[in-house]
Amino acid sequence: MRTPLVPLAFLVTILTASIAQASNAPTSGVYRMKLGDFEVVALQDAVNPRPLDKLISNPEEIPKAGVAKPDDPVKLQVNAFVVNTGSDLIMVDSGNGGSVGQTVAHLQAAGYRPEQVTMVLLTHLHGDHVGGMTVDGKPTFPNAKVFLEKREADFWIDPEREKTDPRKGGMQKARENLAPYDAAGKLIRFDGVSRIVPGVTVVPAYGHTPGHTAYMLDSKGRKLLVWGDIMHVQQLQLPNPNVSLVFDVDADMARQTRKDFLIKAAAEGYPIAGMHMAWPGIGHIRKSGTGYAWEPMR
Ligand SMILES: [Zn+2]
């Protein structure tokens, strides 16, 4: 079943109707902002408490963050985002899915239906990003094309390697969650592409996973970088970007990428949207001492 692109007028109607239902209150799980002609909505997926020692792979870096008493367990935020460009309704990641993920519930609270989504851009294939792509084997976003960096697809979706790799559980989950899109010819593995549609640019962010990808949104000169998993535990990784996550496939590369992204976001002043940044997941990065600080959007 395919339907044509959602007409802008229709989306605007829904949008106007939904503003009364979904406020930007911290508890609503929905945060909306204008970016030039685009609308960007943060969708809270989950908040997962995780013991610090199950997250950080180099605990010797923790004291160097200078945090007297880090939160432990960490309340690990999971966010997804939806972007209405006027001609496309674009999800960036899909959250955990299953009984945990609230992304689709919050998408609906924001006034959009999953069938209206025309594109899904995946930052990478960890379960908290790809898990919401299917429900009982059926596509959550039946009318969407799915975009994914080729090296990310190559790493996670390889039935032979899946048999022996220690990450086989995650590989199976990624493969199964993308299977109906792949079977329908709607899974697009991009390679060396810079622009997805006007105002949506690919920004390689390799390290956390082999094809981890950020997406720069740009409308009327206003920019927002959806940076995926550049950072997970901001209370430590902002003051000390050397702190690494157990989930980093290549921790050295991830650390360098994190530093590069922080330098640029602080210097150029555009806001970032992060899948694990504190709600609403969108804010500015400011230089602070030898590290950085977070200014969430209000
Ligand atoms: Zn993640």
XYZ file of N, CA and C and ligand atoms in Angstrom, residues 124 126 128-129 208 229 232 275-276, ligand 1:
28
model
N 22.284 5.074 12.894
C 23.033 3.816 12.982
C 22.072 2.717 13.408
N 22.024 0.477 16.137
C 21.805 -0.031 17.495
C 20.294 -0.114 17.757
N 18.273 0.803 20.057
C 17.487 1.942 20.537
C 17.243 2.974 19.434
N 17.681 2.660 18.222
C 17.482 3.556 17.080
C 16.674 2.881 15.974
N 31.391 5.564 16.712
C 30.454 4.875 17.611
C 30.031 3.556 16.967
N 24.467 9.572 18.132
C 25.082 9.135 19.388
C 26.514 9.645 19.544
N 26.542 10.068 25.034
C 25.505 9.337 25.770
C 25.344 9.814 27.209
N 20.295 11.991 20.310
C 19.402 10.896 20.689
C 19.520 10.558 22.179
N 20.629 10.978 22.812
C 20.780 10.684 24.243
C 21.049 11.945 25.062
Zn 21.924 5.013 21.105
